[in-house]
PDB file of C-alpha atoms in Angstrom:
ATOM      1  CA  UNK H1469       2.436   3.016  -8.591  1.00 41.00           C
ATOM      2  CA  UNK H1470       3.602   6.164  -6.845  1.00 37.00           C
ATOM      3  CA  UNK H1471       0.783   5.869  -4.280  1.00 39.00           C
ATOM      4  CA  UNK H1472       1.811   2.249  -3.404  1.00 44.00           C
ATOM      5  CA  UNK H1473       5.398   3.332  -3.026  1.00 42.00           C
ATOM      6  CA  UNK H1474       4.486   6.030  -0.621  1.00 41.00           C
ATOM      7  CA  UNK H1475       2.222   3.704   1.386  1.00 42.00           C
ATOM      8  CA  UNK H1476       4.750   1.045   1.538  1.00 44.00           C
ATOM      9  CA  UNK H1477       7.329   3.588   2.786  1.00 46.00           C
ATOM     10  CA  UNK H1478       5.010   4.666   5.523  1.00 45.00           C
ATOM     11  CA  UNK H1479       4.482   1.182   6.743  1.00 45.00           C
ATOM     12  CA  UNK H1480       8.186   0.522   6.764  1.00 47.00           C
ATOM     13  CA  UNK H1481       8.735   3.704   8.759  1.00 45.00           C
ATOM     14  CA  UNK H1482       6.059   2.693  11.273  1.00 46.00           C
ATOM     15  CA  UNK H1483       7.647  -0.747  11.695  1.00 51.00           C
ATOM     16  CA  UNK H1484      10.875   0.874  12.516  1.00 48.00           C
ATOM     17  CA  UNK H1485       9.414   3.079  15.307  1.00 45.00           C
ATOM     18  CA  UNK H1486       9.143   2.183  18.999  1.00 41.00           C
ATOM     19  CA  UNK H1487       6.004   0.266  19.907  1.00 39.00           C
ATOM     20  CA  UNK H1488       3.972   3.291  21.237  1.00 36.00           C
ATOM     21  CA  UNK H1489       4.672   5.183  18.043  1.00 37.00           C
ATOM     22  CA  UNK H1490       3.624   2.120  15.880  1.00 36.00           C
ATOM     23  CA  UNK H1491       0.298   1.961  17.458  1.00 35.00           C
ATOM     24  CA  UNK H1492      -0.198   5.783  16.518  1.00 33.00           C
ATOM     25  CA  UNK H1493       0.997   5.477  12.947  1.00 35.00           C
ATOM     26  CA  UNK H1494      -0.546   2.224  11.879  1.00 37.00           C
ATOM     27  CA  UNK H1495      -3.964   2.890  13.522  1.00 33.00           C
ATOM     28  CA  UNK H1496      -5.515   3.486  10.044  1.00 32.00           C
ATOM     29  CA  UNK H1497      -6.329   0.498   7.803  1.00 35.00           C
ATOM     30  CA  UNK H1498      -3.164  -0.941   6.280  1.00 39.00           C
ATOM     31  CA  UNK H1499      -2.431  -0.250   2.555  1.00 39.00           C
ATOM     32  CA  UNK H1500      -1.695  -3.074   0.353  1.00 45.00           C
ATOM     33  CA  UNK H1501       1.675  -3.020  -1.457  1.00 52.00           C
ATOM     34  CA  UNK H1502       1.186  -3.538  -5.251  1.00 58.00           C
ATOM     35  CA  UNK H1503      -2.319  -4.798  -4.738  1.00 74.00           C
ATOM     36  CA  UNK H1504      -1.010  -7.770  -2.791  1.00 89.00           C
ATOM     37  CA  UNK H1505      -0.113  -8.119   0.946  1.00 91.00           C
ATOM     38  CA  UNK H1506       1.419  -5.622   3.349  1.00 93.00           C
ATOM     39  CA  UNK H1507       2.893  -6.367   6.789  1.00 95.00           C
ATOM     40  CA  UNK H1508       2.348  -3.964   9.565  1.00 94.00           C
ATOM     41  CA  UNK H1509       4.359  -5.447  12.352  1.00 95.00           C
ATOM     42  CA  UNK H1510       7.651  -7.167  12.913  1.00 98.00           C
ATOM     43  CA  UNK H1511       7.503 -10.913  13.050  1.00 98.00           C
ATOM     44  CA  UNK H1512       9.623 -13.275  15.099  1.00 98.00           C
ATOM     45  CA  UNK H1513       9.453 -16.529  17.126  1.00 97.00           C
ATOM     46  CA  UNK H1514       6.287 -16.835  19.138  1.00 98.00           C
ATOM     47  CA  UNK H1515       4.048 -14.736  16.898  1.00 98.00           C
ATOM     48  CA  UNK H1516       1.087 -16.076  15.002  1.00 98.00           C
ATOM     49  CA  UNK H1517      -1.393 -15.041  12.528  1.00 98.00           C
ATOM     50  CA  UNK H1518      -2.356 -14.479   8.898  1.00 97.00           C
ATOM     51  CA  UNK H1519       0.773 -12.201   8.460  1.00 97.00           C
ATOM     52  CA  UNK H1520       3.015 -15.114   9.564  1.00 98.00           C
ATOM     53  CA  UNK H1521       1.277 -17.460   7.106  1.00 97.00           C
ATOM     54  CA  UNK H1522       1.831 -15.038   4.336  1.00 97.00           C
ATOM     55  CA  UNK H1523       5.464 -14.674   5.301  1.00 98.00           C
ATOM     56  CA  UNK H1524       5.798 -18.573   5.316  1.00 98.00           C
ATOM     57  CA  UNK H1525       4.491 -18.791   1.770  1.00 98.00           C
ATOM     58  CA  UNK H1526       7.202 -16.600   0.638  1.00 98.00           C
ATOM     59  CA  UNK H1527      10.176 -18.077   2.564  1.00 98.00           C
ATOM     60  CA  UNK H1528       9.160 -21.753   2.266  1.00 98.00           C
ATOM     61  CA  UNK H1529      11.716 -22.119  -0.436  1.00 98.00           C
ATOM     62  CA  UNK H1530      14.544 -21.340   2.046  1.00 98.00           C
ATOM     63  CA  UNK H1531      13.945 -24.503   4.271  1.00 97.00           C
ATOM     64  CA  UNK H1532      17.070 -26.473   5.529  1.00 95.00           C
ATOM     65  CA  UNK H1533      18.339 -29.338   3.574  1.00 95.00           C
ATOM     66  CA  UNK H1534      15.583 -31.910   3.056  1.00 93.00           C
ATOM     67  CA  UNK H1535      13.269 -29.950   5.366  1.00 94.00           C
ATOM     68  CA  UNK H1536       9.955 -27.977   4.809  1.00 95.00           C
ATOM     69  CA  UNK H1537       8.389 -24.915   6.243  1.00 96.00           C
ATOM     70  CA  UNK H1538       4.841 -25.635   7.405  1.00 94.00           C
ATOM     71  CA  UNK H1539       2.388 -23.020   6.263  1.00 95.00           C
ATOM     72  CA  UNK H1540       0.602 -22.878   9.643  1.00 96.00           C
ATOM     73  CA  UNK H1541       0.624 -19.330  10.660  1.00 97.00           C
ATOM     74  CA  UNK H1542       2.964 -20.071  13.650  1.00 98.00           C
ATOM     75  CA  UNK H1543       6.359 -18.508  13.774  1.00 98.00           C
ATOM     76  CA  UNK H1544       8.627 -21.289  15.119  1.00 97.00           C
ATOM     77  CA  UNK H1545      12.209 -22.394  14.629  1.00 97.00           C
ATOM     78  CA  UNK H1546      11.807 -23.623  11.052  1.00 96.00           C
ATOM     79  CA  UNK H1547      10.268 -20.336   9.898  1.00 98.00           C
ATOM     80  CA  UNK H1548      12.982 -18.321  11.742  1.00 98.00           C
ATOM     81  CA  UNK H1549      15.650 -20.537  10.078  1.00 98.00           C
ATOM     82  CA  UNK H1550      14.012 -20.027   6.656  1.00 98.00           C
ATOM     83  CA  UNK H1551      13.963 -16.174   7.199  1.00 98.00           C
ATOM     84  CA  UNK H1552      17.577 -16.204   8.067  1.00 98.00           C
ATOM     85  CA  UNK H1553      18.519 -18.113   4.952  1.00 98.00           C
ATOM     86  CA  UNK H1554      16.308 -15.713   2.914  1.00 98.00           C
ATOM     87  CA  UNK H1555      17.893 -12.749   4.512  1.00 98.00           C
ATOM     88  CA  UNK H1556      21.437 -14.158   3.896  1.00 98.00           C
ATOM     89  CA  UNK H1557      20.628 -14.916   0.210  1.00 98.00           C
ATOM     90  CA  UNK H1558      19.652 -11.335  -0.402  1.00 98.00           C
ATOM     91  CA  UNK H1559      22.445  -9.703   1.633  1.00 98.00           C
ATOM     92  CA  UNK H1560      20.329  -8.602   4.513  1.00 98.00           C
ATOM     93  CA  UNK H1561      21.086  -8.913   8.208  1.00 97.00           C
ATOM     94  CA  UNK H1562      20.405 -12.645   8.964  1.00 98.00           C
ATOM     95  CA  UNK H1563      18.751 -12.498  12.387  1.00 97.00           C
ATOM     96  CA  UNK H1564      15.613 -14.474  11.696  1.00 98.00           C
ATOM     97  CA  UNK H1565      13.379 -11.470  12.494  1.00 98.00           C
ATOM     98  CA  UNK H1566      11.128 -10.260   9.697  1.00 98.00           C
ATOM     99  CA  UNK H1567      11.178  -6.547   9.786  1.00 97.00           C
ATOM    100  CA  UNK H1568      11.146  -3.593   7.288  1.00 95.00           C
ATOM    101  CA  UNK H1569      14.191  -4.658   5.256  1.00 96.00           C
ATOM    102  CA  UNK H1570      12.954  -8.297   4.865  1.00 97.00           C
ATOM    103  CA  UNK H1571       9.476  -7.051   3.888  1.00 96.00           C
ATOM    104  CA  UNK H1572      10.892  -4.465   1.434  1.00 95.00           C
ATOM    105  CA  UNK H1573      12.780  -7.297  -0.208  1.00 96.00           C
ATOM    106  CA  UNK H1574       9.686  -9.362  -0.452  1.00 96.00           C
ATOM    107  CA  UNK H1575       7.694  -6.498  -1.935  1.00 95.00           C
ATOM    108  CA  UNK H1576      10.435  -6.027  -4.446  1.00 95.00           C
ATOM    109  CA  UNK H1577      10.215  -9.783  -5.402  1.00 96.00           C
ATOM    110  CA  UNK H1578       6.426  -9.928  -5.815  1.00 94.00           C
ATOM    111  CA  UNK H1579       4.129  -8.815  -8.430  1.00 93.00           C
ATOM    112  CA  UNK H1580       0.695  -7.207  -8.062  1.00 91.00           C
ATOM    113  CA  UNK H1581      -0.966 -10.607  -8.003  1.00 93.00           C
ATOM    114  CA  UNK H1582       1.356 -11.892  -5.177  1.00 95.00           C
ATOM    115  CA  UNK H1583       3.409 -14.166  -7.484  1.00 97.00           C
ATOM    116  CA  UNK H1584       7.223 -13.945  -7.460  1.00 97.00           C
ATOM    117  CA  UNK H1585       8.593 -11.640 -10.160  1.00 95.00           C
ATOM    118  CA  UNK H1586      10.292 -14.409 -12.192  1.00 97.00           C
ATOM    119  CA  UNK H1587       7.183 -16.706 -12.373  1.00 97.00           C
ATOM    120  CA  UNK H1588       3.521 -16.341 -13.262  1.00 95.00           C
ATOM    121  CA  UNK H1589       0.203 -18.271 -12.958  1.00 94.00           C
ATOM    122  CA  UNK H1590       0.316 -18.723 -16.784  1.00 92.00           C
ATOM    123  CA  UNK H1591       3.542 -20.627 -16.551  1.00 92.00           C
ATOM    124  CA  UNK H1592       2.223 -23.015 -13.922  1.00 93.00           C
ATOM    125  CA  UNK H1593      -1.069 -23.488 -15.681  1.00 90.00           C
ATOM    126  CA  UNK H1594       0.171 -24.927 -18.954  1.00 66.00           C
ATOM    127  CA  UNK H1595      -1.184 -28.526 -18.921  1.00 73.00           C
ATOM    128  CA  UNK H1596      -2.016 -29.442 -22.425  1.00 83.00           C
ATOM    129  CA  UNK H1597      -2.278 -25.755 -23.485  1.00 77.00           C
ATOM    130  CA  UNK H1598      -5.494 -25.064 -21.635  1.00 72.00           C
ATOM    131  CA  UNK H1599      -6.069 -22.404 -19.058  1.00 80.00           C
ATOM    132  CA  UNK H1600      -7.838 -22.572 -15.783  1.00 87.00           C
ATOM    133  CA  UNK H1601      -7.401 -24.391 -12.377  1.00 93.00           C
ATOM    134  CA  UNK H1602     -10.395 -26.687 -12.493  1.00 93.00           C
ATOM    135  CA  UNK H1603     -10.519 -30.421 -13.436  1.00 93.00           C
ATOM    136  CA  UNK H1604      -8.220 -31.606 -10.695  1.00 94.00           C
ATOM    137  CA  UNK H1605      -9.020 -33.358  -7.435  1.00 95.00           C
ATOM    138  CA  UNK H1606      -8.962 -30.136  -5.523  1.00 96.00           C
ATOM    139  CA  UNK H1607     -11.096 -26.915  -5.976  1.00 95.00           C
ATOM    140  CA  UNK H1608      -9.721 -24.365  -8.448  1.00 94.00           C
ATOM    141  CA  UNK H1609      -8.966 -21.974  -5.662  1.00 95.00           C
ATOM    142  CA  UNK H1610      -6.980 -24.566  -3.512  1.00 96.00           C
ATOM    143  CA  UNK H1611      -5.036 -25.640  -6.683  1.00 96.00           C
ATOM    144  CA  UNK H1612      -4.205 -22.022  -7.586  1.00 95.00           C
ATOM    145  CA  UNK H1613      -3.031 -21.427  -4.029  1.00 96.00           C
ATOM    146  CA  UNK H1614      -0.782 -24.474  -4.256  1.00 97.00           C
ATOM    147  CA  UNK H1615       0.598 -23.111  -7.620  1.00 97.00           C
ATOM    148  CA  UNK H1616       1.419 -19.823  -5.798  1.00 97.00           C
ATOM    149  CA  UNK H1617       3.300 -21.687  -3.115  1.00 97.00           C
ATOM    150  CA  UNK H1618       5.194 -23.722  -5.871  1.00 98.00           C
ATOM    151  CA  UNK H1619       6.198 -20.458  -7.573  1.00 98.00           C
ATOM    152  CA  UNK H1620       7.801 -19.043  -4.392  1.00 98.00           C
ATOM    153  CA  UNK H1621       9.833 -22.086  -3.997  1.00 98.00           C
ATOM    154  CA  UNK H1622      11.005 -21.900  -7.682  1.00 98.00           C
ATOM    155  CA  UNK H1623      11.921 -18.280  -7.036  1.00 98.00           C
ATOM    156  CA  UNK H1624      14.228 -19.459  -4.082  1.00 98.00           C
ATOM    157  CA  UNK H1625      15.648 -22.260  -6.276  1.00 98.00           C
ATOM    158  CA  UNK H1626      16.338 -19.753  -9.042  1.00 98.00           C
ATOM    159  CA  UNK H1627      18.159 -17.636  -6.629  1.00 98.00           C
ATOM    160  CA  UNK H1628      20.135 -20.606  -5.489  1.00 97.00           C
ATOM    161  CA  UNK H1629      21.257 -21.193  -9.038  1.00 97.00           C
ATOM    162  CA  UNK H1630      22.691 -17.803  -9.334  1.00 96.00           C
ATOM    163  CA  UNK H1631      19.565 -15.830 -10.244  1.00 96.00           C
ATOM    164  CA  UNK H1632      19.611 -17.292 -13.660  1.00 94.00           C
ATOM    165  CA  UNK H1633      16.467 -18.189 -15.787  1.00 95.00           C
ATOM    166  CA  UNK H1634      14.668 -21.271 -14.821  1.00 96.00           C
ATOM    167  CA  UNK H1635      11.957 -22.418 -17.198  1.00 96.00           C
ATOM    168  CA  UNK H1636       8.863 -24.359 -16.345  1.00 96.00           C
ATOM    169  CA  UNK H1637       7.889 -26.952 -18.843  1.00 93.00           C
ATOM    170  CA  UNK H1638       4.928 -28.395 -17.077  1.00 94.00           C
ATOM    171  CA  UNK H1639       2.977 -27.231 -14.137  1.00 95.00           C
ATOM    172  CA  UNK H1640      -0.721 -27.975 -13.162  1.00 96.00           C
ATOM    173  CA  UNK H1641      -2.515 -30.624 -15.223  1.00 95.00           C
ATOM    174  CA  UNK H1642      -6.236 -31.452 -14.845  1.00 94.00           C
ATOM    175  CA  UNK H1643      -7.178 -35.175 -14.706  1.00 94.00           C
ATOM    176  CA  UNK H1644      -7.849 -35.416 -18.446  1.00 92.00           C
ATOM    177  CA  UNK H1645      -4.532 -33.818 -19.380  1.00 93.00           C
ATOM    178  CA  UNK H1646      -2.605 -35.872 -16.894  1.00 94.00           C
ATOM    179  CA  UNK H1647      -3.998 -39.016 -18.618  1.00 94.00           C
ATOM    180  CA  UNK H1648      -3.210 -37.595 -22.000  1.00 92.00           C
ATOM    181  CA  UNK H1649       0.428 -37.056 -21.220  1.00 91.00           C
ATOM    182  CA  UNK H1650       0.798 -40.471 -19.359  1.00 92.00           C
ATOM    183  CA  UNK H1651       1.251 -38.975 -15.857  1.00 92.00           C
ATOM    184  CA  UNK H1652       0.901 -41.070 -12.685  1.00 92.00           C
ATOM    185  CA  UNK H1653      -2.630 -41.381 -11.412  1.00 93.00           C
ATOM    186  CA  UNK H1654      -1.441 -39.729  -8.152  1.00 92.00           C
ATOM    187  CA  UNK H1655       0.826 -37.153  -9.790  1.00 95.00           C
ATOM    188  CA  UNK H1656       1.508 -33.967  -7.840  1.00 96.00           C
ATOM    189  CA  UNK H1657       0.895 -32.051 -11.023  1.00 96.00           C
ATOM    190  CA  UNK H1658      -2.796 -32.744 -10.430  1.00 96.00           C
ATOM    191  CA  UNK H1659      -2.701 -30.580  -7.236  1.00 96.00           C
ATOM    192  CA  UNK H1660      -0.671 -27.605  -8.419  1.00 96.00           C
ATOM    193  CA  UNK H1661       2.280 -28.725  -6.147  1.00 97.00           C
ATOM    194  CA  UNK H1662       4.610 -29.762  -8.867  1.00 97.00           C
ATOM    195  CA  UNK H1663       6.642 -28.262 -11.755  1.00 97.00           C
ATOM    196  CA  UNK H1664       8.983 -29.718 -14.386  1.00 97.00           C
ATOM    197  CA  UNK H1665      11.826 -27.316 -14.954  1.00 98.00           C
ATOM    198  CA  UNK H1666      14.986 -26.766 -16.821  1.00 96.00           C
ATOM    199  CA  UNK H1667      17.659 -24.109 -16.728  1.00 96.00           C
ATOM    200  CA  UNK H1668      19.238 -22.099 -19.443  1.00 89.00           C
ATOM    201  CA  UNK H1669      22.675 -22.016 -17.787  1.00 94.00           C
ATOM    202  CA  UNK H1670      22.751 -24.780 -15.094  1.00 96.00           C
ATOM    203  CA  UNK H1671      22.972 -28.554 -15.639  1.00 97.00           C
ATOM    204  CA  UNK H1672      19.926 -30.629 -14.825  1.00 98.00           C
ATOM    205  CA  UNK H1673      22.063 -32.355 -12.134  1.00 97.00           C
ATOM    206  CA  UNK H1674      22.900 -28.903 -10.506  1.00 97.00           C
ATOM    207  CA  UNK H1675      19.153 -28.055 -10.564  1.00 98.00           C
ATOM    208  CA  UNK H1676      18.340 -31.466  -8.934  1.00 97.00           C
ATOM    209  CA  UNK H1677      21.039 -31.090  -6.261  1.00 97.00           C
ATOM    210  CA  UNK H1678      20.203 -27.343  -5.352  1.00 97.00           C
ATOM    211  CA  UNK H1679      16.512 -28.188  -5.140  1.00 97.00           C
ATOM    212  CA  UNK H1680      17.277 -30.282  -2.065  1.00 96.00           C
ATOM    213  CA  UNK H1681      17.753 -27.063   0.037  1.00 97.00           C
ATOM    214  CA  UNK H1682      14.760 -25.193  -1.272  1.00 98.00           C
ATOM    215  CA  UNK H1683      11.767 -26.955   0.279  1.00 97.00           C
ATOM    216  CA  UNK H1684      10.990 -29.600  -2.299  1.00 97.00           C
ATOM    217  CA  UNK H1685      10.126 -33.022  -0.911  1.00 96.00           C
ATOM    218  CA  UNK H1686       9.888 -34.663  -4.372  1.00 97.00           C
ATOM    219  CA  UNK H1687      12.818 -34.332  -6.804  1.00 98.00           C
ATOM    220  CA  UNK H1688      13.291 -36.465  -9.884  1.00 98.00           C
ATOM    221  CA  UNK H1689      15.941 -35.821 -12.448  1.00 97.00           C
ATOM    222  CA  UNK H1690      18.602 -37.469 -14.947  1.00 97.00           C
ATOM    223  CA  UNK H1691      18.652 -41.295 -14.509  1.00 97.00           C
ATOM    224  CA  UNK H1692      15.125 -41.514 -13.315  1.00 97.00           C
ATOM    225  CA  UNK H1693      12.710 -42.956 -16.028  1.00 96.00           C
ATOM    226  CA  UNK H1694      11.599 -40.222 -18.570  1.00 94.00           C
ATOM    227  CA  UNK H1695      13.343 -37.400 -16.715  1.00 96.00           C
ATOM    228  CA  UNK H1696      16.610 -36.979 -18.681  1.00 96.00           C
ATOM    229  CA  UNK H1697      15.436 -33.773 -20.260  1.00 96.00           C
ATOM    230  CA  UNK H1698      14.007 -31.957 -17.211  1.00 97.00           C
ATOM    231  CA  UNK H1699      13.859 -32.061 -13.328  1.00 98.00           C
ATOM    232  CA  UNK H1700      10.609 -32.556 -11.610  1.00 98.00           C
ATOM    233  CA  UNK H1701      10.213 -30.854  -8.204  1.00 98.00           C
ATOM    234  CA  UNK H1702       7.101 -31.168  -5.861  1.00 97.00           C
ATOM    235  CA  UNK H1703       5.929 -30.587  -2.470  1.00 96.00           C
ATOM    236  CA  UNK H1704       4.460 -34.101  -1.711  1.00 94.00           C
ATOM    237  CA  UNK H1705       5.481 -33.893   1.957  1.00 91.00           C
ATOM    238  CA  UNK H1706       3.064 -31.073   2.617  1.00 82.00           C
ATOM    239  CA  UNK H1707       0.285 -32.722   0.617  1.00 68.00           C
ATOM    240  CA  UNK H1708      -2.470 -34.777   2.145  1.00 53.00           C
ATOM    241  CA  UNK H1709      -1.068 -38.213   3.225  1.00 42.00           C
ATOM    242  CA  UNK H1710      -4.147 -39.860   1.833  1.00 39.00           C
ATOM    243  CA  UNK H1711      -3.043 -39.054  -1.588  1.00 42.00           C
ATOM    244  CA  UNK H1712       0.746 -39.510  -1.322  1.00 46.00           C
ATOM    245  CA  UNK H1713       3.555 -40.430   0.974  1.00 49.00           C
ATOM    246  CA  UNK H1714       4.236 -38.084   3.701  1.00 55.00           C
ATOM    247  CA  UNK H1715       8.005 -38.277   3.309  1.00 81.00           C
ATOM    248  CA  UNK H1716      10.458 -36.967   0.741  1.00 89.00           C
ATOM    249  CA  UNK H1717      11.194 -38.893  -2.427  1.00 94.00           C
ATOM    250  CA  UNK H1718      14.347 -37.943  -4.429  1.00 96.00           C
ATOM    251  CA  UNK H1719      15.721 -39.846  -7.372  1.00 96.00           C
ATOM    252  CA  UNK H1720      18.305 -38.561  -9.972  1.00 97.00           C
ATOM    253  CA  UNK H1721      20.579 -41.474 -10.225  1.00 96.00           C
ATOM    254  CA  UNK H1722      22.896 -39.966 -12.883  1.00 96.00           C
ATOM    255  CA  UNK H1723      23.440 -37.026 -10.410  1.00 95.00           C
ATOM    256  CA  UNK H1724      23.710 -39.231  -7.234  1.00 84.00           C
ATOM    257  CA  UNK H1725      20.560 -37.644  -5.886  1.00 79.00           C
ATOM    258  CA  UNK H1726      18.505 -40.073  -3.843  1.00 74.00           C
TER     259      UNK H1726
END
């Protein structure tokens, strides 16, 4: 842990230096913070690459109302806007440029396996009590990647609810499990892109309303059939249009969400 901390500090220092100095300091292979991902340059509109894609995964939950952040590795206006909202939410200078302070906050939020600190793969893989990511329409690696993206959106939603506990009651379900619980044949749970949640401190209606500004294109809560004891959130808009509608679908009639 001490080594990772020192390496992370060195990278942050390098990012803060003028361009010529950065080239000198970061010439060696980049260290990975906490066994996950480390950024070695400032990111802003016009930049592209894997480092942008990794950033997008972590700020996708800070999309504008009803919007999404595409995970495409291109730093455009929607990514800059999400970075600004992330920065504002955590008391950083909200300029839309991802630099040392923004990365330091992300490092603080992520665990060794790249999951956000308040959620885990175990929570998202709880369909019918069996572990693993196989048995769905996608490969296990693609499903697991989707679950990671879902967790980062949930981390943003949790922050939007005042950083109070948010509990996942159902995440990924394989095809057999989905049938067992009576899930829709095209359920987003099959792809790792959905979670059913409830809060220990916030009403379900507050959760459903707040989710509208955290990158979820599917939201179903109180008043929608069989959703009076939880809120379902998913990322159907980013999912393949052959499997589901490419637009958002919100319904929580008791909360006037729709």
